[in-house]
PDB file of C-alpha atoms in Angstrom:
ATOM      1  CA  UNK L  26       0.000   0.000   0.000  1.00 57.00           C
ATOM      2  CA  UNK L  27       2.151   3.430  -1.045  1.00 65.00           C
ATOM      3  CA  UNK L  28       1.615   6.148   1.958  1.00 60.00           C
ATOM      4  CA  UNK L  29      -0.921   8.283   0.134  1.00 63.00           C
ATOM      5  CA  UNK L  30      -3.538   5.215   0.235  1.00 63.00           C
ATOM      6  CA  UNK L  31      -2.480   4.614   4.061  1.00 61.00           C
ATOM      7  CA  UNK L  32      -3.303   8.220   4.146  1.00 58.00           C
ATOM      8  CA  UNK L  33      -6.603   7.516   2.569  1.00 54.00           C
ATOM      9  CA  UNK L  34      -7.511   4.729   4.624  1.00 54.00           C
ATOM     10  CA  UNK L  35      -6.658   6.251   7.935  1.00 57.00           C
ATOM     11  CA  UNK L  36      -8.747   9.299   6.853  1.00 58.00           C
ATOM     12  CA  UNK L  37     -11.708   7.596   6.275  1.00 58.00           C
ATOM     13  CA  UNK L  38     -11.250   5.375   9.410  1.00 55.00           C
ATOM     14  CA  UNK L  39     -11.108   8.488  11.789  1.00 67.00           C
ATOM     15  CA  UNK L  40     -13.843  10.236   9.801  1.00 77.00           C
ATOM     16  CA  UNK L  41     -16.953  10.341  11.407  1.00 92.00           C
ATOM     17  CA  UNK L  42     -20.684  10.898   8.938  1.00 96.00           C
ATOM     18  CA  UNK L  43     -22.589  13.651   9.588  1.00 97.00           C
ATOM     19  CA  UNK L  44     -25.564  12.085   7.683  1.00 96.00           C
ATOM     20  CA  UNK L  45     -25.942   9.313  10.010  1.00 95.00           C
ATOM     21  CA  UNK L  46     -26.022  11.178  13.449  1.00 96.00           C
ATOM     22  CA  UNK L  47     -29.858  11.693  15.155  1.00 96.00           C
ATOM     23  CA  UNK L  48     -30.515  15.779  15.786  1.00 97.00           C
ATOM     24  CA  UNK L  49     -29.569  15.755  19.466  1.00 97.00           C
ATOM     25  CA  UNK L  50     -26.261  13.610  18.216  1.00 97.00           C
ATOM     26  CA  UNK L  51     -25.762  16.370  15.442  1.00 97.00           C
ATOM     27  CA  UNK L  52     -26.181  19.873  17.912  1.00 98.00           C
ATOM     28  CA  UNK L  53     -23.821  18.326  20.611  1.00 97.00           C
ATOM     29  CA  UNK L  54     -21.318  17.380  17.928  1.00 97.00           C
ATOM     30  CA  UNK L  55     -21.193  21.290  16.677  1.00 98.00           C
ATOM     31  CA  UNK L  56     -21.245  22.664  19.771  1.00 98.00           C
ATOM     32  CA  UNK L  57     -17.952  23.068  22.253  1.00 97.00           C
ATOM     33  CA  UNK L  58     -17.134  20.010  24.424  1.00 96.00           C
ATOM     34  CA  UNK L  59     -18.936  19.901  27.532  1.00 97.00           C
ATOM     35  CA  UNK L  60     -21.393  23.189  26.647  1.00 98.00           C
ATOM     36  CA  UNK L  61     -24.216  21.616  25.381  1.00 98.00           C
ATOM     37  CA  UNK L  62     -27.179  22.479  27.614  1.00 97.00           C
ATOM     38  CA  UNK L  63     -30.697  21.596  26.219  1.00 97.00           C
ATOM     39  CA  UNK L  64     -33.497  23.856  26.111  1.00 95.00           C
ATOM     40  CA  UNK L  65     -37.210  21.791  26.737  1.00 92.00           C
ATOM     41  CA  UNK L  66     -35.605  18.462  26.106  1.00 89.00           C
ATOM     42  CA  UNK L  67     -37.845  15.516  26.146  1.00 89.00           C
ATOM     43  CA  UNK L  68     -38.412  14.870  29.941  1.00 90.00           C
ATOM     44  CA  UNK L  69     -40.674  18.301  29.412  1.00 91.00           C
ATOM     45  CA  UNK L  70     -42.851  16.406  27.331  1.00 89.00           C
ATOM     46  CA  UNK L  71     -43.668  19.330  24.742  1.00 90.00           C
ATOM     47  CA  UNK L  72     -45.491  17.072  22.150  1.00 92.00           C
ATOM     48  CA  UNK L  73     -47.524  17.941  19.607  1.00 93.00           C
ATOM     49  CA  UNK L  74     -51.597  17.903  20.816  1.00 92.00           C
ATOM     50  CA  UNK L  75     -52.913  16.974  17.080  1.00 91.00           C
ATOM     51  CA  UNK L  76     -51.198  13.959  16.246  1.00 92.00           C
ATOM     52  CA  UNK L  77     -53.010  11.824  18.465  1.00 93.00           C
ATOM     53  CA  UNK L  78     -56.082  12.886  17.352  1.00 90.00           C
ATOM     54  CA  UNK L  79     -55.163  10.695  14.139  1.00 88.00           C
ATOM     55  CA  UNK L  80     -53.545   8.134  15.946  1.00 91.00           C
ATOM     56  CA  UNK L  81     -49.637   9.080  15.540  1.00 91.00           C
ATOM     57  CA  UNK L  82     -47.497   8.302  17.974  1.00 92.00           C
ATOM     58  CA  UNK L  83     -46.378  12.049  19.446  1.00 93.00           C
ATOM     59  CA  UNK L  84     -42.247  12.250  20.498  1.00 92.00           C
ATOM     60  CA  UNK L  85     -41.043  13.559  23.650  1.00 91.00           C
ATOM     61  CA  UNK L  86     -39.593  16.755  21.387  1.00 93.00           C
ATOM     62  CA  UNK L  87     -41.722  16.859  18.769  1.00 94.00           C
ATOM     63  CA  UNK L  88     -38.890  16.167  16.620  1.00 95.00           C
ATOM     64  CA  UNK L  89     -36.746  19.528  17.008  1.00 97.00           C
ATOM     65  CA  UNK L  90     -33.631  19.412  19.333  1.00 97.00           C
ATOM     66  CA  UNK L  91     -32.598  22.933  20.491  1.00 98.00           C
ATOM     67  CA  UNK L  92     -29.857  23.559  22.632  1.00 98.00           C
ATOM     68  CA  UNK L  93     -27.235  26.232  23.771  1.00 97.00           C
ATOM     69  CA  UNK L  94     -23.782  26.383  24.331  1.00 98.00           C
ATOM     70  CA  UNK L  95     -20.956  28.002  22.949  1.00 98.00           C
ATOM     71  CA  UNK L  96     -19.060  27.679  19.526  1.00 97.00           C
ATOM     72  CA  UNK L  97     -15.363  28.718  19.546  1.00 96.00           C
ATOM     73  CA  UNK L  98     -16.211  30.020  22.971  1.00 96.00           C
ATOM     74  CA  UNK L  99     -18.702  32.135  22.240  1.00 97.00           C
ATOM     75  CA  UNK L 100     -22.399  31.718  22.858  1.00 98.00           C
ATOM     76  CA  UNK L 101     -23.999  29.998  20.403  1.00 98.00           C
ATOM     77  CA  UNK L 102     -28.042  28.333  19.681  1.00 97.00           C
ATOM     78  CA  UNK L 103     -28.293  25.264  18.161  1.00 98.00           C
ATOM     79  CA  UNK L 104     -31.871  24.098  16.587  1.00 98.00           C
ATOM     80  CA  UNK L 105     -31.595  20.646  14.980  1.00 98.00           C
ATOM     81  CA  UNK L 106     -34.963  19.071  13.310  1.00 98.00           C
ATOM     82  CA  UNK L 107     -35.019  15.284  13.423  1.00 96.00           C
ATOM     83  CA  UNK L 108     -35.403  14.423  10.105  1.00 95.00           C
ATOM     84  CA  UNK L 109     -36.664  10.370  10.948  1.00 93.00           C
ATOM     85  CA  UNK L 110     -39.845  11.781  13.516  1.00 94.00           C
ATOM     86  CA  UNK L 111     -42.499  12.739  10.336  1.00 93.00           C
ATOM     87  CA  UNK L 112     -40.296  13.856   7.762  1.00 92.00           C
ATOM     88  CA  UNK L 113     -39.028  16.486  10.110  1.00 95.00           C
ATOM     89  CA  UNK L 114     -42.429  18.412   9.022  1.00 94.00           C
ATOM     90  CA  UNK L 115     -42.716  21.927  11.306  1.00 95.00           C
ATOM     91  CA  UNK L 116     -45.933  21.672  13.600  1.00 94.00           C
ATOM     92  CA  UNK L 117     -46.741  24.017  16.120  1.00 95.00           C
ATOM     93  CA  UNK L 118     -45.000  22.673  18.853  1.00 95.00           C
ATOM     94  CA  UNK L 119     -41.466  22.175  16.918  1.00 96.00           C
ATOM     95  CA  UNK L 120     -41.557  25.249  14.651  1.00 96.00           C
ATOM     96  CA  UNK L 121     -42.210  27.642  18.226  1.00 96.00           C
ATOM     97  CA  UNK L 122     -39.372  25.915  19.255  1.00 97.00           C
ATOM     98  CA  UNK L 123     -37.263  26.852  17.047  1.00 98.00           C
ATOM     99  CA  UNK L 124     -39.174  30.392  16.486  1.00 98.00           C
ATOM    100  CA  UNK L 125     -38.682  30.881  20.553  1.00 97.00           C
ATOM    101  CA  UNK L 126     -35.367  30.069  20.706  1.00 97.00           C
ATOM    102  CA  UNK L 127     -33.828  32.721  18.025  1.00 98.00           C
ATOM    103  CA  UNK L 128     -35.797  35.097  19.293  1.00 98.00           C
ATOM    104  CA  UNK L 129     -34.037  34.298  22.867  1.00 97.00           C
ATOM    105  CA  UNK L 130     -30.937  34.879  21.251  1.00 98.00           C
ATOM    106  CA  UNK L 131     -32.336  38.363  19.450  1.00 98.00           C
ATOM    107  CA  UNK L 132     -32.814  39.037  23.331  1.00 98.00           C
ATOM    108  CA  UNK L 133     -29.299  38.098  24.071  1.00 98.00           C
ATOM    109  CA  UNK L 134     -27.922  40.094  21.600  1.00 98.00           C
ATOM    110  CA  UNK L 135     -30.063  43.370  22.389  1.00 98.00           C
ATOM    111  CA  UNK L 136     -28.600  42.466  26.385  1.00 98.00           C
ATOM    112  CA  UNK L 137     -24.758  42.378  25.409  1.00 97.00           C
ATOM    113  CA  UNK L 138     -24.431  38.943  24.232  1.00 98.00           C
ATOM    114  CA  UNK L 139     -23.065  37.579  21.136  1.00 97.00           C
ATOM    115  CA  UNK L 140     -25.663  34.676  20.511  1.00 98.00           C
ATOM    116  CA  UNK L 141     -25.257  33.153  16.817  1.00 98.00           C
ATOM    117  CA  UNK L 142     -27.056  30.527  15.461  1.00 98.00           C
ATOM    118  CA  UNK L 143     -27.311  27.524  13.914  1.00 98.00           C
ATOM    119  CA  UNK L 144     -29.988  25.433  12.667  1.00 98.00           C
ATOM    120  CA  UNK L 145     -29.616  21.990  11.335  1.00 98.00           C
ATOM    121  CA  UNK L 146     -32.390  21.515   9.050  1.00 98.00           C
ATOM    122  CA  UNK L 147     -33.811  18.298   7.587  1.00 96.00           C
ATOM    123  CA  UNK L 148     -37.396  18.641   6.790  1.00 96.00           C
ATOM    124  CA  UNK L 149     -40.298  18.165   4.324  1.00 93.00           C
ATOM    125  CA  UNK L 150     -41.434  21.549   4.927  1.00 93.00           C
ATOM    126  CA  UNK L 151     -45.032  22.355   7.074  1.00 94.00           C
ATOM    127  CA  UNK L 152     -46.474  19.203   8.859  1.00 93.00           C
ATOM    128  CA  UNK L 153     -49.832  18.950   6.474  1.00 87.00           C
ATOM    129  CA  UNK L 154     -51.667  17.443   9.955  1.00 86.00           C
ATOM    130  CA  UNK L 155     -50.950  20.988  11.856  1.00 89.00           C
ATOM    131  CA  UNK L 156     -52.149  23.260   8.305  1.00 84.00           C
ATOM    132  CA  UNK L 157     -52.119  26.702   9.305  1.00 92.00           C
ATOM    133  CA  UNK L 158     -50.379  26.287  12.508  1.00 93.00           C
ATOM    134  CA  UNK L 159     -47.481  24.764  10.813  1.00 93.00           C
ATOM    135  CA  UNK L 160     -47.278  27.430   8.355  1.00 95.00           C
ATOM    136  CA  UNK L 161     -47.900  30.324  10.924  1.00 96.00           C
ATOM    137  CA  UNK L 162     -44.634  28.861  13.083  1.00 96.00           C
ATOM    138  CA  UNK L 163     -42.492  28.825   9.864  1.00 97.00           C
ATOM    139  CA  UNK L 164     -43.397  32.215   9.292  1.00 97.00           C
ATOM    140  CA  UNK L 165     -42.333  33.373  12.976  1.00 98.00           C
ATOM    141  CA  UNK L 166     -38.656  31.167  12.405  1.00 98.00           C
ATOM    142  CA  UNK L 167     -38.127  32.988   8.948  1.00 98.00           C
ATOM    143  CA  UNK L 168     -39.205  36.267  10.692  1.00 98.00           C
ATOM    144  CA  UNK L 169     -36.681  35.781  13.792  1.00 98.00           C
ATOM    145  CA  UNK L 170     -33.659  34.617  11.310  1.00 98.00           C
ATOM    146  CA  UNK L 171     -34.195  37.858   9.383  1.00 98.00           C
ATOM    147  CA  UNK L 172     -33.906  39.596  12.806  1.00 98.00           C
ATOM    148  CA  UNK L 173     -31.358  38.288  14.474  1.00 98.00           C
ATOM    149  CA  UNK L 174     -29.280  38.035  11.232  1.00 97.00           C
ATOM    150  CA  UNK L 175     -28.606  41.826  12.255  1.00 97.00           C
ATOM    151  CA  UNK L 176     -26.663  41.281  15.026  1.00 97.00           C
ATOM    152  CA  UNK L 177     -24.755  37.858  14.597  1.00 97.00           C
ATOM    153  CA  UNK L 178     -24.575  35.025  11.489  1.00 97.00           C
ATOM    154  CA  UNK L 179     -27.185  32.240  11.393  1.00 98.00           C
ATOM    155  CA  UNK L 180     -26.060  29.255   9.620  1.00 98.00           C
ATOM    156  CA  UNK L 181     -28.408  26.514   7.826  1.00 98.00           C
ATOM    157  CA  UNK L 182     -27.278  23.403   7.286  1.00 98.00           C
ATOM    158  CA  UNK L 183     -28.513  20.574   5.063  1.00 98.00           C
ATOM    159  CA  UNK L 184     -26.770  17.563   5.444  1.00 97.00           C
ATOM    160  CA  UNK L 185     -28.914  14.299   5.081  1.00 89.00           C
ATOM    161  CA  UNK L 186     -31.340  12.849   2.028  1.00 83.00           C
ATOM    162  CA  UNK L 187     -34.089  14.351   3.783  1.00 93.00           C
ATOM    163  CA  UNK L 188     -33.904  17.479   2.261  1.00 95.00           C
ATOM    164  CA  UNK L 189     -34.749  20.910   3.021  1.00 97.00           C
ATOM    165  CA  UNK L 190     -38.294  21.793   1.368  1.00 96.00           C
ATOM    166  CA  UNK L 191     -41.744  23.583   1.774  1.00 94.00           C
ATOM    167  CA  UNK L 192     -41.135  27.304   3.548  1.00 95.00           C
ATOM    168  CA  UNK L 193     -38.189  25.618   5.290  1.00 97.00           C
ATOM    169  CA  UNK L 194     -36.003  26.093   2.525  1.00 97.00           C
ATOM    170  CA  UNK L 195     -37.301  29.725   2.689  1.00 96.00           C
ATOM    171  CA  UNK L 196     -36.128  29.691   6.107  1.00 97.00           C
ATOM    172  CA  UNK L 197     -32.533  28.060   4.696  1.00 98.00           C
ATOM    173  CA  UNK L 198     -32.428  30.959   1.717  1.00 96.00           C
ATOM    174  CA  UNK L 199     -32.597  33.801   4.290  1.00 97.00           C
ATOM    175  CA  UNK L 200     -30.410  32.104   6.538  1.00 98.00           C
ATOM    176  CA  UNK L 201     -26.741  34.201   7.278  1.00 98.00           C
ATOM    177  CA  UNK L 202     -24.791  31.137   5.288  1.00 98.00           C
ATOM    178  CA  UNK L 203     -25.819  27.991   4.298  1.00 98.00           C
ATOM    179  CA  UNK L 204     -23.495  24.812   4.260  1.00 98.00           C
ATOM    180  CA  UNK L 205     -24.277  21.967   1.977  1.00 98.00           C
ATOM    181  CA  UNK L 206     -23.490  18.250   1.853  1.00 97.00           C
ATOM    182  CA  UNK L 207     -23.388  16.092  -1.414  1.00 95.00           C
ATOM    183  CA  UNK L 208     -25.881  14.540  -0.160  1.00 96.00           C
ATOM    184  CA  UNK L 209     -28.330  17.526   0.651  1.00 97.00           C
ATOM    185  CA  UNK L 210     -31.392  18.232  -1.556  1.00 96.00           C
ATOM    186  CA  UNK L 211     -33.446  21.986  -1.440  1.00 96.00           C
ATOM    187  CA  UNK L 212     -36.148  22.920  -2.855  1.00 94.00           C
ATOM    188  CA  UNK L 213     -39.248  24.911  -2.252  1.00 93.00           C
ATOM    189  CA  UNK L 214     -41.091  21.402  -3.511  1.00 91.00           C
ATOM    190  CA  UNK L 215     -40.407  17.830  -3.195  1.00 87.00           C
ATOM    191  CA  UNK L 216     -39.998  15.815  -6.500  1.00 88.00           C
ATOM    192  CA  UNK L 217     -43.237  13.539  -4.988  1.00 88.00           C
ATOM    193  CA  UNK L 218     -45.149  16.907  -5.153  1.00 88.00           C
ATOM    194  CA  UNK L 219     -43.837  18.176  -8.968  1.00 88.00           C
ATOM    195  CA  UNK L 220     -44.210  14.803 -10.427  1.00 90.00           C
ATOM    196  CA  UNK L 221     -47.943  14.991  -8.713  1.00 91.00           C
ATOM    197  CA  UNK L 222     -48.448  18.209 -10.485  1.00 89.00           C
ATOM    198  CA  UNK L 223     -46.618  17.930 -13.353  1.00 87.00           C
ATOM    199  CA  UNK L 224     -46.497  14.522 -14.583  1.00 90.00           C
ATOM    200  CA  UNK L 225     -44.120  11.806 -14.155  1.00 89.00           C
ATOM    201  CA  UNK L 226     -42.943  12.842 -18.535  1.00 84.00           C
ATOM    202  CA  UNK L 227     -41.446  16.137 -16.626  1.00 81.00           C
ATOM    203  CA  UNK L 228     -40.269  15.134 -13.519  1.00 85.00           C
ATOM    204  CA  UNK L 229     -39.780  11.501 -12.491  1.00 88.00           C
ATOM    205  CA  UNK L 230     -39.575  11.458  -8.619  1.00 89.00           C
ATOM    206  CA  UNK L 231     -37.694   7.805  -8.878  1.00 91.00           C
ATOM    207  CA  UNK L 232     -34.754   9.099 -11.024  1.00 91.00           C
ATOM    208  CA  UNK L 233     -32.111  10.037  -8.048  1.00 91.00           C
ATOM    209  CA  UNK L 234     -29.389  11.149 -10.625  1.00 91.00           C
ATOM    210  CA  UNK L 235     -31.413  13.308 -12.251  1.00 89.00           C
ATOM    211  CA  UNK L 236     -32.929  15.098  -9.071  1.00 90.00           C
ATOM    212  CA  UNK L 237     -29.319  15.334  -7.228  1.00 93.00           C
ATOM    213  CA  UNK L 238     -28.268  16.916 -10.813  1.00 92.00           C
ATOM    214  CA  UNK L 239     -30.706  19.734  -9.912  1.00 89.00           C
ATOM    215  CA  UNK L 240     -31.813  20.034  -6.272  1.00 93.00           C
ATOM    216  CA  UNK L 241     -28.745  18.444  -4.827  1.00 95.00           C
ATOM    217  CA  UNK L 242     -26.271  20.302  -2.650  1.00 96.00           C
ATOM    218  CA  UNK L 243     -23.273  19.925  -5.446  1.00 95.00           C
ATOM    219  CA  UNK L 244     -25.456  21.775  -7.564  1.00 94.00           C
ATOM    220  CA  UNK L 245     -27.163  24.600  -5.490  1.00 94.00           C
ATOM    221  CA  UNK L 246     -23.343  25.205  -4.113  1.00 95.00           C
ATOM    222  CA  UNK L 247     -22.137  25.566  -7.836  1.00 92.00           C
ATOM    223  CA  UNK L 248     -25.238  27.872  -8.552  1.00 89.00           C
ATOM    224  CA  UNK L 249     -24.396  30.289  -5.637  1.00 89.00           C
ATOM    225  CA  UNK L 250     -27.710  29.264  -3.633  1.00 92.00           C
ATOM    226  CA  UNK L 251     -25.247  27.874  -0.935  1.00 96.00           C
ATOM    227  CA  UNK L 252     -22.054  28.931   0.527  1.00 96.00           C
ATOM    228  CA  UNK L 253     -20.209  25.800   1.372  1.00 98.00           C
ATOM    229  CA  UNK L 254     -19.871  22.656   0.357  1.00 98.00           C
ATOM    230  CA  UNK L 255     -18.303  19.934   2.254  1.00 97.00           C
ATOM    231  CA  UNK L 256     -17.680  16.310   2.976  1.00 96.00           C
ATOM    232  CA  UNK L 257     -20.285  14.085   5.292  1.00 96.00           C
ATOM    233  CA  UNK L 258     -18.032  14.365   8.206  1.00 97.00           C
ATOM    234  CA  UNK L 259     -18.536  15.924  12.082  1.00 97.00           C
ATOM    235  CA  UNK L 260     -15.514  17.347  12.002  1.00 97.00           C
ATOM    236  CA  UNK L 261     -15.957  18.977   8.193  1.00 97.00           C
ATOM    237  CA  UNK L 262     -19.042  20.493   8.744  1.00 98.00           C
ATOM    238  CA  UNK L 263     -17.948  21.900  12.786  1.00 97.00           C
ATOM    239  CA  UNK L 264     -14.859  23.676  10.731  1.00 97.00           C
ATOM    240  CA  UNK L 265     -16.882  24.719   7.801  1.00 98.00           C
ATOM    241  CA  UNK L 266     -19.047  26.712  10.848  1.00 98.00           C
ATOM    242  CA  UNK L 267     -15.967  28.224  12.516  1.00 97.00           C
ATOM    243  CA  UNK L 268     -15.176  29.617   9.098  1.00 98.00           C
ATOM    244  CA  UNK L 269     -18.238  30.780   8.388  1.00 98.00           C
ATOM    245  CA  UNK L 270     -18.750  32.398  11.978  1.00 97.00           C
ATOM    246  CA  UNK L 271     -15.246  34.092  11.647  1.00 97.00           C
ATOM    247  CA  UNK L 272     -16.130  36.109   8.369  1.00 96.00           C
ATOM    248  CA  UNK L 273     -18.777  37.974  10.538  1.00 96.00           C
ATOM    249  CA  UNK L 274     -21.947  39.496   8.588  1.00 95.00           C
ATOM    250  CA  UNK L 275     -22.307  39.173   4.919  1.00 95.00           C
ATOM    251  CA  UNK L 276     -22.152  42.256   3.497  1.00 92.00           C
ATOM    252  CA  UNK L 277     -25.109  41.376   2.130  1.00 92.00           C
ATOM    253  CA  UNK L 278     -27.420  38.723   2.663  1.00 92.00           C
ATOM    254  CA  UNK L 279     -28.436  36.430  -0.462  1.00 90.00           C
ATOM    255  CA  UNK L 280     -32.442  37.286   0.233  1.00 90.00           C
ATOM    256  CA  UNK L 281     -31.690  40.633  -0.526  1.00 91.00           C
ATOM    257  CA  UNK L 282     -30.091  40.341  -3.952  1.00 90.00           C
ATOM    258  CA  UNK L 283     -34.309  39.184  -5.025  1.00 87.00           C
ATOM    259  CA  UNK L 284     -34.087  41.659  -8.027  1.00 89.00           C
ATOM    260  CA  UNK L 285     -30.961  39.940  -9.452  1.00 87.00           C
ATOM    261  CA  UNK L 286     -32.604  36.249  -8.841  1.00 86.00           C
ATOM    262  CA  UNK L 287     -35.714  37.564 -10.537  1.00 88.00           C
ATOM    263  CA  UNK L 288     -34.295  38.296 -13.685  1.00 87.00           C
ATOM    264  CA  UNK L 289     -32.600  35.182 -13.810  1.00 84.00           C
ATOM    265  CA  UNK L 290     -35.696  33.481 -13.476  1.00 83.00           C
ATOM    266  CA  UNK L 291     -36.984  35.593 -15.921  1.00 86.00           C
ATOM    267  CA  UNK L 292     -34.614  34.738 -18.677  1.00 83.00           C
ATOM    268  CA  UNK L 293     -35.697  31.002 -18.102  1.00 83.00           C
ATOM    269  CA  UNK L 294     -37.366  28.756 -21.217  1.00 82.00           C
ATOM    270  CA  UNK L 295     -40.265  27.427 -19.374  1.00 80.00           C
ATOM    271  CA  UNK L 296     -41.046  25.451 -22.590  1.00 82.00           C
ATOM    272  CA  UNK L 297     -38.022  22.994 -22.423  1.00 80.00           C
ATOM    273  CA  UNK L 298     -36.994  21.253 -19.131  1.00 76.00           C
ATOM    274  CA  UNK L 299     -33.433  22.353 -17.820  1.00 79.00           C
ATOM    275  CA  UNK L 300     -30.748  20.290 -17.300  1.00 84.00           C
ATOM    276  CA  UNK L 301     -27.702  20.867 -14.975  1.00 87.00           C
ATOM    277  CA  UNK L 302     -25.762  22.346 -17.174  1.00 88.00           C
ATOM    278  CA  UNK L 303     -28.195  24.985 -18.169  1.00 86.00           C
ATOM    279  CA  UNK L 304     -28.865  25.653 -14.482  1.00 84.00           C
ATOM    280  CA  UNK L 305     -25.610  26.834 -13.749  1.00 85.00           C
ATOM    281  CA  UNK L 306     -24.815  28.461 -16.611  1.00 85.00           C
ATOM    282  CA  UNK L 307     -27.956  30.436 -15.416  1.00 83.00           C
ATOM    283  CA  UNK L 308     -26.705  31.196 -11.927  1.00 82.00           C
ATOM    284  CA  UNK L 309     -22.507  31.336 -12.990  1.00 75.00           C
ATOM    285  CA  UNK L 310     -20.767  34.634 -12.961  1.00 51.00           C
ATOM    286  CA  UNK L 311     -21.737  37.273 -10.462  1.00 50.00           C
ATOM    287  CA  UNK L 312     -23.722  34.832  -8.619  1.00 42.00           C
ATOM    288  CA  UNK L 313     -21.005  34.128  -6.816  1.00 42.00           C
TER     289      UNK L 313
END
């Protein structure tokens, strides 16, 4: 075996997948050893009151982990949705979570304290049992990202096959940064839902190359929709966030460039169906 395959082979035996971690697993990995401190954690019981009513077993959490601790010594929020409990759909319970806890660290910041965030995000988008409710609590988390975005970064990430749909990936656009994994997917619909609409002819849900080719995270890095892209390893994605958090601010966030993004669109053939290629050539250039 010549030393760069030793290399190899060491590498791969110390790595550690991202992917494969649970949420809780995931937000104690990022955060500093020994800091994690969990915010309603499951012995509170917060569960969702509608499942039940259709005869789905609730979870202690309701499927969102959020804890806080500090990141490169600094105080940091960590909201992690557990993409196995329903698709990681936002209900009321889980999406007030997350909406409660960066507004806590809005509250920090206005007091004197640094609080960033982070917010793991694997999810199908609203939970279609909680409707309105749902939607109503992803409207308060994209409302407290845009605010606390003024005072410290807030980093998405979207790591496993899960995805990051619905008004979640909303959430993920107007998000500080957002760090990508190959095998990430986001999009504001699910290929289930376009095929539905559209017709398996346009978009076959069953074709995984062809739906990594457009919605994976390879390609939304490439297109400038995300701002890393890294390897499905702990210890990748925890440096990819001390990076991130050392840059500070973006000058200016990605949600606010709409008028640019809208005349993109614009100059889209909605008569022929795009292929990767044509998607980044779209999005290449300034985009970045």
């Amino acid at each position: 075996m010549t030393d760069s395959s030793a290399d190899n082979v060491a590498r791969l035996l110390k790595s550690r997948s991202f992917v494969e971690l649970g949420a809780r697993q995931r937000a104690r990995a990022l955060l500093d050893e020994g800091s994690f401190r969990e915010l309603l954690d499951p012995f509170d019981r917060v569960t969702s009151p509608w499942l039940p009513k259709q005869g789905i077993v609730t979870q202690a959490d309701d499927g969102v982990v959020v804890a806080k601790g500090t990141i490169d010594g600094q105080p940091a929020l960590i909201a992690a949705i557990e993409g196995a409990f329903q698709g990681g759909s936002m209900g009321e319970v889980g999406g007030a979570k997350i909406a409660g806890a960066l507004e806590l660290a809005v509250e920090d910041n206005l007091k004197g304290i640094p609080t960033r965030a982070v917010l793991l995000l694997e999810t199908g988008g609203v939970r279609l049992q909680e409707a309105n409710l749902g939607l109503a609590a992803i409207a308060e988390i994209q409302a407290a990202i845009v605010e606390l975005r003024e005072y410290q970064p807030v980093i998405g990430v979207v790591a496993g096959s899960v995805g990051c749909f619905g008004g979640m990936s909303i959430a993920a656009g107007l998000c500080s940064y957002l760090v990508v994994t190959r095998e990430a997917r986001i999009g504001l619909n699910g290929p289930q839902v376009i095929e539905q609409e559209a017709g398996i002819e346009e978009y076959d849900s069953r074709d995984r190359p062809f739906i990594w080719s457009l919605s994976g995270g390879e390609q939304r890095y490439v297109s400038g929709l995300a701002d890393a892209y890294v390897a499905d390893d702990t210890d990748a994605v925890r440096e990819q966030l001390h990076e991130l958090f050392a840059l500070g601010k973006p000058v200016q966030p990605r949600s606010r460039r709409h008028a640019w993004f809208l005349q993109r669109l614009a100059d889209v053939d909605t008569l022929e169906q795009l292929d990767a290629a044509a998607v980044r050539a779209l999005y290449e250039g300034d985009a970045r």
